[in-house]
mmCIF file of C-alpha atoms in Angstrom:
data_model
loop_
_atom_site.group_PDB
_atom_site.id
_atom_site.type_symbol
_atom_site.label_atom_id
_atom_site.label_comp_id
_atom_site.label_asym_id
_atom_site.label_seq_id
_atom_site.Cartn_x
_atom_site.Cartn_y
_atom_site.Cartn_z
ATOM 1 C CA MET A 1 10.737 13.942 -17.696
ATOM 2 C CA ARG A 2 7.360 12.432 -16.843
ATOM 3 C CA LEU A 3 4.916 13.241 -19.916
ATOM 4 C CA PHE A 4 1.262 12.555 -21.167
ATOM 5 C CA LEU A 5 -0.870 13.871 -24.029
ATOM 6 C CA ALA A 6 -4.263 14.838 -23.273
ATOM 7 C CA LEU A 7 -7.560 16.935 -24.088
ATOM 8 C CA PRO A 8 -7.819 20.114 -21.609
ATOM 9 C CA LEU A 9 -11.529 20.621 -20.433
ATOM 10 C CA PRO A 10 -13.279 23.819 -21.115
ATOM 11 C CA ASP A 11 -14.003 26.158 -18.310
ATOM 12 C CA HIS A 12 -17.673 25.209 -17.969
ATOM 13 C CA ALA A 13 -16.938 21.454 -17.952
ATOM 14 C CA VAL A 14 -14.529 22.015 -15.450
ATOM 15 C CA SER A 15 -17.182 23.983 -13.212
ATOM 16 C CA ASP A 16 -19.837 21.142 -13.866
ATOM 17 C CA ILE A 17 -17.138 18.394 -12.512
ATOM 18 C CA GLU A 18 -16.255 20.755 -9.398
ATOM 19 C CA THR A 19 -19.907 20.681 -8.541
ATOM 20 C CA ILE A 20 -19.889 16.645 -8.960
ATOM 21 C CA GLN A 21 -16.950 16.507 -6.981
ATOM 22 C CA SER A 22 -18.464 18.559 -4.109
ATOM 23 C CA ARG A 23 -20.887 15.751 -3.745
ATOM 24 C CA LEU A 24 -18.226 12.982 -2.930
ATOM 25 C CA PRO A 25 -17.850 11.822 0.430
ATOM 26 C CA ASP A 26 -14.207 10.657 0.738
ATOM 27 C CA GLY A 27 -11.152 11.204 -1.309
ATOM 28 C CA ARG A 28 -8.669 13.824 -2.706
ATOM 29 C CA ALA A 29 -10.509 15.831 -5.406
ATOM 30 C CA VAL A 30 -8.319 16.421 -8.321
ATOM 31 C CA PRO A 31 -7.975 20.330 -8.373
ATOM 32 C CA PRO A 32 -9.483 22.012 -11.236
ATOM 33 C CA GLU A 33 -6.329 22.992 -13.077
ATOM 34 C CA ASN A 34 -5.542 19.161 -13.258
ATOM 35 C CA LEU A 35 -8.707 17.904 -14.846
ATOM 36 C CA HIS A 36 -8.142 16.473 -18.247
ATOM 37 C CA LEU A 37 -8.685 13.172 -20.521
ATOM 38 C CA THR A 38 -5.441 11.421 -20.817
ATOM 39 C CA LEU A 39 -4.922 10.438 -24.413
ATOM 40 C CA VAL A 40 -1.532 8.631 -24.195
ATOM 41 C CA PHE A 41 0.832 8.371 -21.159
ATOM 42 C CA LEU A 42 4.420 8.658 -22.096
ATOM 43 C CA GLY A 43 5.917 7.980 -18.786
ATOM 44 C CA ASP A 44 9.376 8.966 -17.823
ATOM 45 C CA GLN A 45 11.281 10.225 -21.116
ATOM 46 C CA ASP A 46 14.522 11.819 -21.841
ATOM 47 C CA GLU A 47 14.227 15.497 -22.845
ATOM 48 C CA ALA A 48 15.796 14.761 -26.212
ATOM 49 C CA ILE A 49 12.315 13.463 -27.430
ATOM 50 C CA LEU A 50 10.616 16.550 -27.337
ATOM 51 C CA GLY A 51 11.829 17.961 -30.717
ATOM 52 C CA PRO A 52 10.966 14.480 -32.516
ATOM 53 C CA LEU A 53 7.628 14.383 -30.460
ATOM 54 C CA HIS A 54 6.424 18.077 -31.148
ATOM 55 C CA ASP A 55 7.437 17.450 -35.054
ATOM 56 C CA ALA A 56 5.179 14.347 -35.061
ATOM 57 C CA LEU A 57 2.429 16.027 -33.687
ATOM 58 C CA LEU A 58 2.647 19.304 -35.427
ATOM 59 C CA THR A 59 1.244 17.796 -38.650
ATOM 60 C CA LEU A 60 -1.736 15.752 -36.962
ATOM 61 C CA ARG A 61 -5.010 17.067 -38.523
ATOM 62 C CA ALA A 62 -8.081 15.751 -36.713
ATOM 63 C CA ALA A 63 -11.753 17.708 -36.090
ATOM 64 C CA PRO A 64 -12.793 19.009 -32.437
ATOM 65 C CA ILE A 65 -14.016 16.148 -30.419
ATOM 66 C CA THR A 66 -17.594 16.470 -28.605
ATOM 67 C CA LEU A 67 -17.459 14.590 -25.395
ATOM 68 C CA THR A 68 -19.600 13.665 -22.835
ATOM 69 C CA LEU A 69 -18.650 12.236 -19.318
ATOM 70 C CA SER A 70 -21.014 9.961 -17.469
ATOM 71 C CA GLY A 71 -20.875 6.559 -15.820
ATOM 72 C CA VAL A 72 -18.362 5.563 -13.346
ATOM 73 C CA ALA A 73 -14.545 4.787 -13.908
ATOM 74 C CA ASP A 74 -12.521 3.347 -11.293
ATOM 75 C CA PHE A 75 -8.865 2.323 -11.728
ATOM 76 C CA GLY A 76 -6.480 0.713 -9.020
ATOM 77 C CA GLY A 77 -6.438 -1.543 -6.042
ATOM 78 C CA ARG A 78 -5.004 -2.256 -2.655
ATOM 79 C CA PHE A 79 -2.619 0.823 -2.637
ATOM 80 C CA GLY A 80 -5.129 3.277 -3.834
ATOM 81 C CA GLN A 81 -7.708 4.051 -6.296
ATOM 82 C CA ALA A 82 -8.423 6.713 -8.939
ATOM 83 C CA ILE A 83 -12.182 7.361 -9.325
ATOM 84 C CA GLY A 84 -13.609 9.407 -12.126
ATOM 85 C CA LEU A 85 -16.234 9.757 -14.979
ATOM 86 C CA ALA A 86 -16.117 7.561 -18.208
ATOM 87 C CA ALA A 87 -15.772 9.692 -21.360
ATOM 88 C CA GLU A 88 -17.909 9.003 -24.463
ATOM 89 C CA GLY A 89 -16.422 10.538 -27.531
ATOM 90 C CA GLY A 90 -17.498 8.160 -30.158
ATOM 91 C CA PRO A 91 -15.289 7.157 -33.284
ATOM 92 C CA ALA A 92 -13.475 10.644 -33.460
ATOM 93 C CA LEU A 93 -11.791 10.192 -30.031
ATOM 94 C CA LEU A 94 -10.719 6.414 -30.499
ATOM 95 C CA ASP A 95 -9.105 7.786 -34.160
ATOM 96 C CA LEU A 96 -7.323 10.658 -32.381
ATOM 97 C CA GLN A 97 -6.098 8.447 -29.878
ATOM 98 C CA SER A 98 -4.997 5.733 -32.342
ATOM 99 C CA ARG A 99 -3.339 8.346 -34.456
ATOM 100 C CA ILE A 100 -1.280 10.005 -31.919
ATOM 101 C CA ARG A 101 0.092 6.615 -30.690
ATOM 102 C CA SER A 102 0.900 5.744 -34.463
ATOM 103 C CA ARG A 103 2.721 9.241 -34.938
ATOM 104 C CA LEU A 104 4.780 8.731 -31.755
ATOM 105 C CA HIS A 105 5.491 5.315 -32.705
ATOM 106 C CA GLY A 106 6.911 6.755 -36.137
ATOM 107 C CA ALA A 107 8.892 9.246 -34.177
ATOM 108 C CA GLY A 108 10.798 6.197 -32.661
ATOM 109 C CA ILE A 109 9.072 6.795 -29.218
ATOM 110 C CA HIS A 110 8.139 3.437 -27.506
ATOM 111 C CA LEU A 111 5.246 3.150 -25.079
ATOM 112 C CA GLU A 112 3.489 0.834 -22.821
ATOM 113 C CA ARG A 113 0.828 -1.226 -24.206
ATOM 114 C CA ARG A 114 -2.059 0.153 -22.431
ATOM 115 C CA ARG A 115 -5.752 -0.133 -23.028
ATOM 116 C CA PHE A 116 -7.313 3.129 -23.809
ATOM 117 C CA ARG A 117 -10.022 3.808 -21.510
ATOM 118 C CA PRO A 118 -11.332 7.340 -21.747
ATOM 119 C CA HIS A 119 -12.114 8.873 -18.627
ATOM 120 C CA VAL A 120 -11.627 12.101 -16.570
ATOM 121 C CA THR A 121 -10.271 11.255 -12.859
ATOM 122 C CA LEU A 122 -12.160 13.236 -10.204
ATOM 123 C CA SER A 123 -10.770 11.952 -6.855
ATOM 124 C CA ARG A 124 -8.090 9.595 -5.623
ATOM 125 C CA LEU A 125 -8.848 7.568 -2.669
ATOM 126 C CA SER A 126 -6.391 5.747 -0.373
ATOM 127 C CA GLY A 127 -6.347 2.109 -0.150
ATOM 128 C CA LYS A 128 -7.825 2.057 3.018
ATOM 129 C CA THR A 129 -10.938 3.867 2.014
ATOM 130 C CA ASP A 130 -14.294 1.956 1.044
ATOM 131 C CA PRO A 131 -14.670 2.987 -2.490
ATOM 132 C CA ALA A 132 -18.424 2.113 -2.449
ATOM 133 C CA PRO A 133 -19.962 5.596 -1.124
ATOM 134 C CA VAL A 134 -17.975 7.389 -3.742
ATOM 135 C CA LEU A 135 -18.981 5.248 -6.403
ATOM 136 C CA ASN A 136 -22.679 5.718 -5.437
ATOM 137 C CA ALA A 137 -22.344 9.288 -5.197
ATOM 138 C CA LEU A 138 -21.272 9.322 -8.793
ATOM 139 C CA ILE A 139 -24.292 7.143 -10.202
ATOM 140 C CA GLY A 140 -26.137 9.532 -12.556
ATOM 141 C CA ALA A 141 -23.560 12.254 -12.757
ATOM 142 C CA LYS A 142 -23.220 13.879 -16.213
ATOM 143 C CA ALA A 143 -20.861 16.432 -17.631
ATOM 144 C CA GLY A 144 -21.457 17.774 -21.254
ATOM 145 C CA PRO A 145 -21.471 17.464 -23.812
ATOM 146 C CA MET A 146 -18.367 19.671 -24.562
ATOM 147 C CA THR A 147 -16.395 20.546 -27.490
ATOM 148 C CA LEU A 148 -12.726 19.961 -27.149
ATOM 149 C CA THR A 149 -10.539 21.821 -29.761
ATOM 150 C CA SER A 150 -6.701 21.309 -28.965
ATOM 151 C CA PHE A 151 -4.895 18.495 -27.186
ATOM 152 C CA GLY A 152 -1.577 19.210 -25.236
ATOM 153 C CA LEU A 153 1.802 17.824 -24.230
ATOM 154 C CA TYR A 154 2.089 17.912 -20.379
ATOM 155 C CA GLN A 155 4.879 17.277 -17.823
ATOM 156 C CA SER A 156 3.562 15.803 -14.578
ATOM 157 C CA THR A 157 5.818 16.620 -11.238
ATOM 158 C CA LEU A 158 5.035 14.439 -8.483
ATOM 159 C CA HIS A 159 4.983 16.067 -4.865
ATOM 160 C CA ASP A 160 3.496 14.967 -1.694
ATOM 161 C CA GLN A 161 0.424 16.841 -2.190
ATOM 162 C CA GLY A 162 -0.277 15.271 -5.802
ATOM 163 C CA ALA A 163 1.003 16.056 -9.185
ATOM 164 C CA TYR A 164 1.663 19.388 -10.809
ATOM 165 C CA TYR A 165 1.068 19.806 -14.668
ATOM 166 C CA ASP A 166 2.819 21.944 -16.938
ATOM 167 C CA THR A 167 1.477 22.537 -20.414
ATOM 168 C CA LEU A 168 4.716 22.101 -22.755
ATOM 169 C CA SER A 169 2.693 22.412 -26.313
ATOM 170 C CA SER A 170 -0.908 22.702 -27.694
ATOM 171 C CA TYR A 171 -2.167 21.227 -30.595
ATOM 172 C CA PRO A 172 -5.229 22.256 -32.482
ATOM 173 C CA LEU A 173 -8.113 20.132 -33.406
ATOM 174 C CA SER A 174 -9.999 21.902 -36.339
#
């Protein structure tokens, strides 16, 4: 199972992001139902970790996160690029991500060491596409502030048309 933990976005933010996506000249837009902010990517995991993972997250207590999306975020290279908006959630967002990683480590779930660069991916470009026009179209784009009141465990299934995400569990922030 390919798994990740993420903050889902409220409907009004998804609507704002769709408006921003409509201005992008190139790329494959991330479908509205797939818009999220990844907290931790777990990668391919055995189904046996679901129980310990769920138990580790059930007792996590954190306040809702106020998030603003602005500023360009781009990842990738010659084989393709992900383009999005950087996310600013202050110390509360960084603390939540750190506490989740700590809980997973305590449950015996080993993760790749990745720097946390909070963002919401808006579009994917092929390796042949010049990213400059897309990056320029995002200058000044902003969504939020928005209040996020839960995070979830998602399964990602890859297909030719992109990824499909299924919510496996949801955890409140309160």
